[in-house]
Coordinates of C-alpha atoms in Angstrom, one line a residue:
M162 CA 5.8 13.1 3.6
K163 CA 4.4 10.1 5.6
I164 CA 1.5 8.5 3.9
M165 CA -0.9 5.3 4.9
L166 CA -2.0 3.3 2.0
E167 CA -4.7 0.6 2.3
G168 CA -5.7 -1.7 -0.7
R169 CA -4.7 -4.8 -2.4
P170 CA -1.3 -5.0 -3.9
G171 CA -1.0 -5.6 -7.6
K172 CA 1.9 -8.3 -9.1
V173 CA 4.9 -8.4 -6.7
V174 CA 8.4 -8.4 -8.1
Q175 CA 11.7 -9.2 -6.1
R176 CA 14.4 -7.1 -6.6
G177 CA 17.3 -8.4 -4.3
S178 CA 16.0 -7.9 -0.6
T179 CA 13.1 -5.4 -1.9
M180 CA 9.7 -6.5 -3.0
I181 CA 8.1 -4.1 -5.3
T182 CA 4.3 -3.8 -6.2
V183 CA 2.0 -1.0 -7.7
M184 CA -1.1 -0.4 -5.3
E185 CA -4.2 1.8 -7.0
I186 CA -6.1 3.9 -4.8
N187 CA -9.3 4.9 -6.5
S188 CA -11.9 5.5 -3.5
P189 CA -11.0 8.7 -1.5
P190 CA -12.0 8.9 2.1
K191 CA -15.0 10.8 3.3
L192 CA -13.9 14.4 2.6
P193 CA -15.8 17.6 4.2
P194 CA -17.9 18.9 1.6
E195 CA -15.8 22.2 1.4
L196 CA -13.2 20.3 -0.2
P197 CA -13.2 19.7 -4.1
D198 CA -14.6 16.2 -5.1
A199 CA -12.0 13.7 -5.6
S200 CA -14.3 10.6 -6.1
E201 CA -12.9 10.4 -9.7
V202 CA -9.3 10.4 -9.2
M203 CA -7.3 7.3 -9.2
V204 CA -3.6 7.1 -8.1
Q205 CA -0.8 4.6 -8.4
Y206 CA 1.8 4.1 -6.0
V207 CA 4.8 2.1 -6.6
V208 CA 5.4 0.4 -3.1
Y209 CA 8.9 -1.1 -2.2
I210 CA 8.8 -3.2 1.0
P211 CA 11.4 -5.0 2.8
E212 CA 11.3 -8.7 2.0
K213 CA 11.6 -9.5 5.6
Q214 CA 8.1 -7.6 6.2
W215 CA 6.4 -8.8 3.0
R216 CA 7.0 -12.6 3.9
R217 CA 5.2 -11.6 7.2
V218 CA 1.9 -10.5 5.4
E219 CA 2.1 -12.6 2.2
P220 CA -0.1 -15.6 3.5
A221 CA -2.4 -13.2 4.9
L222 CA -3.0 -11.6 1.5
A223 CA -4.4 -15.2 0.0
D224 CA -7.6 -14.1 1.7
P225 CA -9.3 -12.0 -1.0
F226 CA -11.0 -9.7 1.6
D227 CA -8.0 -8.8 3.4
V228 CA -6.1 -5.6 2.7
L229 CA -2.4 -4.5 2.8
L230 CA -2.0 -1.5 5.1
V231 CA 1.2 0.3 4.1
Q232 CA 3.0 3.0 6.1
G233 CA 6.0 4.9 4.9
D234 CA 7.6 7.7 3.3
C235 CA 6.2 8.9 0.0
Y236 CA 8.3 10.6 -2.7
F237 CA 7.6 11.6 -6.4
D238 CA 9.7 9.5 -8.4
A239 CA 10.4 11.4 -11.9
E240 CA 11.7 8.6 -14.0
L241 CA 8.4 6.6 -13.5
K242 CA 6.5 9.6 -13.2
M243 CA 4.7 8.1 -10.1
L244 CA 4.5 8.4 -6.5
S245 CA 6.8 6.0 -4.8
V246 CA 6.3 4.7 -1.1
F247 CA 9.0 3.3 0.9
A248 CA 7.4 1.2 3.2
L249 CA 8.5 1.1 7.1
S250 CA 5.6 -0.8 8.3
V251 CA 3.4 -3.1 6.5
M252 CA 0.4 -5.4 8.0
T253 CA -3.1 -6.4 6.9
E254 CA -6.4 -5.5 8.0
L255 CA -7.3 -8.9 9.5
T256 CA -3.9 -9.6 11.1
Q257 CA -4.1 -6.5 13.2
R258 CA -7.1 -6.9 14.6
P259 CA -7.2 -8.4 18.0
K260 CA -7.7 -12.2 18.2
T261 CA -10.8 -13.0 20.2
A262 CA -11.1 -16.3 22.3

């Protein structure tokens, strides 16, 4: 399953050439009124990010107003009992905006 996460990463740990963090998503997008209310649902994702991609976005995340944008493949990790996301693309909201002169 493909997934897009937007939020602030938690503590980041390096394991070999992979950076691992947990992201909590607790504010669902606006949903049609026909769907059940998910406003009180908080989901945690373990996110695996290639070190090379992480080093590109790490400086931008020093800005407390910037958020991490992760696109990747999502799987249920039975051992951790959490959803795991293997990042294919990582950027931040502020760095993806076009720069104006």
